[in-house]
CSV table of C-alpha atoms and ligand atoms in Angstrom, one decimal:
chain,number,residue,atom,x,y,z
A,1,UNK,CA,-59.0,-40.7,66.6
A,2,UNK,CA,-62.6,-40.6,64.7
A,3,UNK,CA,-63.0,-40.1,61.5
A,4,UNK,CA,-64.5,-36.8,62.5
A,5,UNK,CA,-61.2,-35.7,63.6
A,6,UNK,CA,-59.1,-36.9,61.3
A,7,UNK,CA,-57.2,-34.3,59.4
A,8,UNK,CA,-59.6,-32.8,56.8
A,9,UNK,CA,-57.6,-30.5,54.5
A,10,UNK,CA,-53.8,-30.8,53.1
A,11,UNK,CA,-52.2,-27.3,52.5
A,12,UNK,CA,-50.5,-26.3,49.6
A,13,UNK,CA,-48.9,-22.8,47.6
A,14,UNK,CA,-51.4,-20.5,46.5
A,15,UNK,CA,-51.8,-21.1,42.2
A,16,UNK,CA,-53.0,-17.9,40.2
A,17,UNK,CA,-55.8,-20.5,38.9
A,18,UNK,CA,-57.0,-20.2,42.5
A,19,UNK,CA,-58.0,-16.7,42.5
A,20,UNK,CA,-61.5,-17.3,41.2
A,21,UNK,CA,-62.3,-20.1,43.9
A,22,UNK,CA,-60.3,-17.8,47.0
A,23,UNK,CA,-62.6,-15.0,46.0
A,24,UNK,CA,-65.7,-17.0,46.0
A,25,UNK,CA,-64.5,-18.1,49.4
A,26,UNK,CA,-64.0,-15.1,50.4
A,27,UNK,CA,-67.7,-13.6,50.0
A,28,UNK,CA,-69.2,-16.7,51.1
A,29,UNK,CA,-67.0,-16.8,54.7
A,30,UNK,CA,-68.1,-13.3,55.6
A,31,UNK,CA,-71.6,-13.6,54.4
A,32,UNK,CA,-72.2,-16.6,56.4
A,33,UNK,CA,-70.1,-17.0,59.2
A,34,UNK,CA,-69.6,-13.5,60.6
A,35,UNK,CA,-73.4,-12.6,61.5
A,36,UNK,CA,-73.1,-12.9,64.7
A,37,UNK,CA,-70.2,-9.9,64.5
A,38,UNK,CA,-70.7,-7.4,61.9
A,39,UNK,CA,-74.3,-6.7,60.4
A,40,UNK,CA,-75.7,-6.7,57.1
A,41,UNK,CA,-74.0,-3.7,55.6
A,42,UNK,CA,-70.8,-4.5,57.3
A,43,UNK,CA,-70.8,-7.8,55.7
A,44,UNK,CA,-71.4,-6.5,52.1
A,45,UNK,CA,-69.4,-4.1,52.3
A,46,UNK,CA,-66.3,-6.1,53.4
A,47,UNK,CA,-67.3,-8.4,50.9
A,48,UNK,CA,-67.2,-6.3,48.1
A,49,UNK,CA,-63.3,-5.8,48.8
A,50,UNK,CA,-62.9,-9.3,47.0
A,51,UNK,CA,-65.4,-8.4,43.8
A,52,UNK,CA,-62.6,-7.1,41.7
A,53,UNK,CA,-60.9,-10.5,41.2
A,54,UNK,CA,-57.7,-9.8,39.4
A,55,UNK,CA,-57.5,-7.1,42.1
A,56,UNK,CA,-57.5,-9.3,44.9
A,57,UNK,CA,-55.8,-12.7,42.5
A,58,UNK,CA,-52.7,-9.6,42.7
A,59,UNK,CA,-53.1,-9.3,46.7
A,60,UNK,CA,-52.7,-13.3,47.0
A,61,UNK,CA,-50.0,-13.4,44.6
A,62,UNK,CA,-48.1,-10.8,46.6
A,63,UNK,CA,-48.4,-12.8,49.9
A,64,UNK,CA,-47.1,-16.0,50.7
A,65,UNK,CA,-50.6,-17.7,50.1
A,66,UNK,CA,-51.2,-21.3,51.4
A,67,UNK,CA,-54.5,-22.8,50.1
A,68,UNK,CA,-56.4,-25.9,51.9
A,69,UNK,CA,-57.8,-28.8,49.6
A,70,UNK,CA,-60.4,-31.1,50.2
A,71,UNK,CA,-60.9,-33.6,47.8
A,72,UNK,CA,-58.4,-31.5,45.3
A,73,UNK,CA,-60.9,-28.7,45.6
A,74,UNK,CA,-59.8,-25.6,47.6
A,75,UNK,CA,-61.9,-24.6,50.6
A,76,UNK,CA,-59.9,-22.1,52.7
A,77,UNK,CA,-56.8,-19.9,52.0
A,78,UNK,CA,-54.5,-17.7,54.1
A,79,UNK,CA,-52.0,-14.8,53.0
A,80,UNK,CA,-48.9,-13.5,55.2
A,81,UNK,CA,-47.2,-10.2,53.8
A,82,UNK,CA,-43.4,-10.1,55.9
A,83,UNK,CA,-44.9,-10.3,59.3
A,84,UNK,CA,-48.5,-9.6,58.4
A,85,UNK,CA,-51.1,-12.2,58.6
A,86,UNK,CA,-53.3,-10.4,55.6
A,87,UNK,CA,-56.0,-13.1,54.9
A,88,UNK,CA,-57.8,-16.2,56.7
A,89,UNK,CA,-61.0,-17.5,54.8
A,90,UNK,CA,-62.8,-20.6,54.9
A,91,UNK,CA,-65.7,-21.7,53.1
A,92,UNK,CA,-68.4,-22.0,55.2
A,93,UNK,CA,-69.4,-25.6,54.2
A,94,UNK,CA,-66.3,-26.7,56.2
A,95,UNK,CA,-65.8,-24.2,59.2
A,96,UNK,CA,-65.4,-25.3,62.7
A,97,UNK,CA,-63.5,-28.5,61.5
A,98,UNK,CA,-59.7,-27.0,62.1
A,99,UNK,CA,-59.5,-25.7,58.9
A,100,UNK,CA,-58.6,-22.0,60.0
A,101,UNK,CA,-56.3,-23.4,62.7
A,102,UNK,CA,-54.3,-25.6,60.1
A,103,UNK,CA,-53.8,-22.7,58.1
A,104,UNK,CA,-52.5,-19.8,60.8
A,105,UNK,CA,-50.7,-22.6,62.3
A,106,UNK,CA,-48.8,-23.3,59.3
A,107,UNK,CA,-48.1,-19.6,58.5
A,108,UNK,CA,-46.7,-19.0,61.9
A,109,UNK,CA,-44.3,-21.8,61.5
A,110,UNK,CA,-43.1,-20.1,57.6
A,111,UNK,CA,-42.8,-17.0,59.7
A,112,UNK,CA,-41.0,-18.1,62.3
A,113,UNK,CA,-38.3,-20.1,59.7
A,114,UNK,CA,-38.1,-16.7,57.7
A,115,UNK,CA,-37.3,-15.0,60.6
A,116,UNK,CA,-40.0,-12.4,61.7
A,117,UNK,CA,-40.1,-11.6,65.2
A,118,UNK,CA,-43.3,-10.5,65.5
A,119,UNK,CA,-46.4,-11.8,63.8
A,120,UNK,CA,-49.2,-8.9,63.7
A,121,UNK,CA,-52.9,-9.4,62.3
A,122,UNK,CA,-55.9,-7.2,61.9
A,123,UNK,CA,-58.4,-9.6,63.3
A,124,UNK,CA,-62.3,-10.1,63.0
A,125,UNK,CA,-64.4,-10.2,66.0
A,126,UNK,CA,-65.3,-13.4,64.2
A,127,UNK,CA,-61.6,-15.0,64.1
A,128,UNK,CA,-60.4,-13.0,67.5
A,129,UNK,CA,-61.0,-16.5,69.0
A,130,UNK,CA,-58.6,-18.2,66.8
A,131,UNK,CA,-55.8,-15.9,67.4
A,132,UNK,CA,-56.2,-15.6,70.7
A,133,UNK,CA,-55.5,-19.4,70.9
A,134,UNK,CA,-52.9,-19.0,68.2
A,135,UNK,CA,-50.8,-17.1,71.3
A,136,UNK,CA,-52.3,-13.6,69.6
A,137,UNK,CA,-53.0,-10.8,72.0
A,138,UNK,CA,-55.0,-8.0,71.5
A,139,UNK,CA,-53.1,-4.8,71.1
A,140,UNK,CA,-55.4,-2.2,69.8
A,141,UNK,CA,-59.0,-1.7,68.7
A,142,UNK,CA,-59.4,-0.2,64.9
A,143,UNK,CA,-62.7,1.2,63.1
A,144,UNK,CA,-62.1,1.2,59.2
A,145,UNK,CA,-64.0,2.9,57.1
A,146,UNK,CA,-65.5,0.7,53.6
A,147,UNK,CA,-67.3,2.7,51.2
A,148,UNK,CA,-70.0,4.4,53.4
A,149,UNK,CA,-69.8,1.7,55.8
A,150,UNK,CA,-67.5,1.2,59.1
A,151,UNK,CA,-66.2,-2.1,60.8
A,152,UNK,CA,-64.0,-2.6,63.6
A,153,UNK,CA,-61.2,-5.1,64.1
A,154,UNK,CA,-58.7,-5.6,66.7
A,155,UNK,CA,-54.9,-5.4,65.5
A,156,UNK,CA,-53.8,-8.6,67.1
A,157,UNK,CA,-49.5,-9.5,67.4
A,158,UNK,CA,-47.7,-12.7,68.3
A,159,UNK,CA,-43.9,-12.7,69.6
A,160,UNK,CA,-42.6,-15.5,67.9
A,161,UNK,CA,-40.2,-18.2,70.3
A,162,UNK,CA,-37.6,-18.0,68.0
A,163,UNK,CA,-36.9,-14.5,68.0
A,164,UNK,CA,-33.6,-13.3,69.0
A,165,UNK,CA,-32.7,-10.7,71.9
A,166,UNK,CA,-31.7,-7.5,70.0
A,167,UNK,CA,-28.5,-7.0,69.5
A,168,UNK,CA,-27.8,-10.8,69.5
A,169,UNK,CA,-27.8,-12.2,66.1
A,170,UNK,CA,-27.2,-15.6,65.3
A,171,UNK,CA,-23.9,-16.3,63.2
A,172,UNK,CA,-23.5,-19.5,61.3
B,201,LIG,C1,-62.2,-17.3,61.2
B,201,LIG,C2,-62.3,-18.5,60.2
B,201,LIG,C3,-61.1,-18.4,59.2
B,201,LIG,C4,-62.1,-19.7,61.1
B,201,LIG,O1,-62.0,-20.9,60.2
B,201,LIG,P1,-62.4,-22.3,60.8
B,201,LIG,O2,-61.9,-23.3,59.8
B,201,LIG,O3,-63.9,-22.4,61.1
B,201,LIG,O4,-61.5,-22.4,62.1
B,201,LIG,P2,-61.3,-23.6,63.1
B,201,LIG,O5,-62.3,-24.7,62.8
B,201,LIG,O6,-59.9,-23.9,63.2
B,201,LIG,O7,-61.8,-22.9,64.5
B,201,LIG,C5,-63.1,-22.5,64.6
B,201,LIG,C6,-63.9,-23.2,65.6
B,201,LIG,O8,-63.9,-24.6,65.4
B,201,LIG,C7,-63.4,-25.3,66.5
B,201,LIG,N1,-62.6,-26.4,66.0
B,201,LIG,C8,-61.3,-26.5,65.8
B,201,LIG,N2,-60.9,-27.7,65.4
B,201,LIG,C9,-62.0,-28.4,65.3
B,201,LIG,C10,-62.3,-29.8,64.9
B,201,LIG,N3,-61.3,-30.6,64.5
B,201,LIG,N4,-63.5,-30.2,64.9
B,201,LIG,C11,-64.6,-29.3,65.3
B,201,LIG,N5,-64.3,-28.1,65.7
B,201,LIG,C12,-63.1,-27.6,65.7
B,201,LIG,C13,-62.5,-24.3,67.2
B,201,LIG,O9,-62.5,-24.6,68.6
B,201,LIG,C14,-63.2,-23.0,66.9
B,201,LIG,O10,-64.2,-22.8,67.9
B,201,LIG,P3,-64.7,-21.3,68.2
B,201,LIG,O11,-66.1,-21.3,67.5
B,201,LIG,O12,-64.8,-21.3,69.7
B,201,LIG,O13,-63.8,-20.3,67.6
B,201,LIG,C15,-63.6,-18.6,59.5
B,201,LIG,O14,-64.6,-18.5,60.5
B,201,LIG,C16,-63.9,-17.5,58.5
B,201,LIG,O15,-63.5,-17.6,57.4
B,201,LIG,N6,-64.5,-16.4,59.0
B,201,LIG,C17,-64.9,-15.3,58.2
B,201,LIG,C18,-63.8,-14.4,57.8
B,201,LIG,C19,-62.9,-13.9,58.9
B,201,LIG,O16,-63.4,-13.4,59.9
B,201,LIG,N7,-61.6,-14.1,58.6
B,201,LIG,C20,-60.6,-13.6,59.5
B,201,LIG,C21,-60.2,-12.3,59.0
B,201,LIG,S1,-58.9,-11.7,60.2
């Protein structure tokens, strides 16, 4: 293994001293890494969602938040709400090094131990990718309205391997 490849991040809970830094993150990953998906307007607009900061610091906090740190600084975040992946951010200045992966990765598994059966997610064009080799698949298309603006997503679900059969519940 390089250096290059080496793990970058380490994960850990979501603090509410984060919030500042998550929203920062935030504005910065959709300003500068989904341009290729959603155009200028789209982009502020969806940005602006994360401007109130105690507003979104409340969203995190109600989610099972995992942050990733680099060098004690954090530099990516994701959010699952019961079976709902909610949030996957990662500042641009480390994207495309696994950093997104790491973090769906490791919410999956929390899901998975706290028994959803079905993961669902509504995706960016930009991270459709990610999900799809997350074991996602596409289930429906969505156009959302922001402000005077509208954005489509995909809503994107996962059956997870440990879910039971209905009607077969396990007894311990
Ligand atoms: C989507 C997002 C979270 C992905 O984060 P990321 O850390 O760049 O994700 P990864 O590095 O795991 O994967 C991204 C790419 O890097 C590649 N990659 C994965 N591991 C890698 C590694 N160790 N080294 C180099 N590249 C790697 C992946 O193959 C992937 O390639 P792709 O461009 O074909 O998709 C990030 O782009 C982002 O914040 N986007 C804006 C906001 C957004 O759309 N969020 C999702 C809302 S649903």
């Amino acid at each position: 293994m390089t250096a290059d490849r080496a793990p970058l991040a380490s994960l850990r809970p979501y603090l509410p001293s984060d919030a500042a830094l998550c929203a920062t993150i935030f504005r910065a990953a959709i300003e500068e890494l989904t341009g290729d998906d959603y155009d200028d307007e789209q982009r502020e607009a969806w940005a602006a969602g994360g401007d109130d900061v105690e507003a979104f610091a409340a969203r995190l906090a109600g989610a099972l938040t995992l942050v990733a740190v680099v060098e004690g600084g954090p530099v990516g975040f994701a959010s699952l709400k019961g079976g709902v992946i909610d949030m996957l951010f990662v500042a641009p200045a480390v994207a495309g090094r696994g950093i997104g992966t790491m973090l769906l990765d490791a919410l999956i598994k929390l899901a998975g131990a706290r028994g959803v059966k079905k993961l669902t997610s509504e995706v960016s064009d930009t991270a459709r990718p990610l999900f799809e080799r997350q074991g996602f698949t596409a289930e429906r298309r969505n156009v959302l309205r922001k402000g005077d603006v509208w954005l489509a997503n995909t809503t994107m679900t996962k059956t997870l391997a440990g879910a039971a059969a209905p009607g077969s519940a396990a007894k311990h």
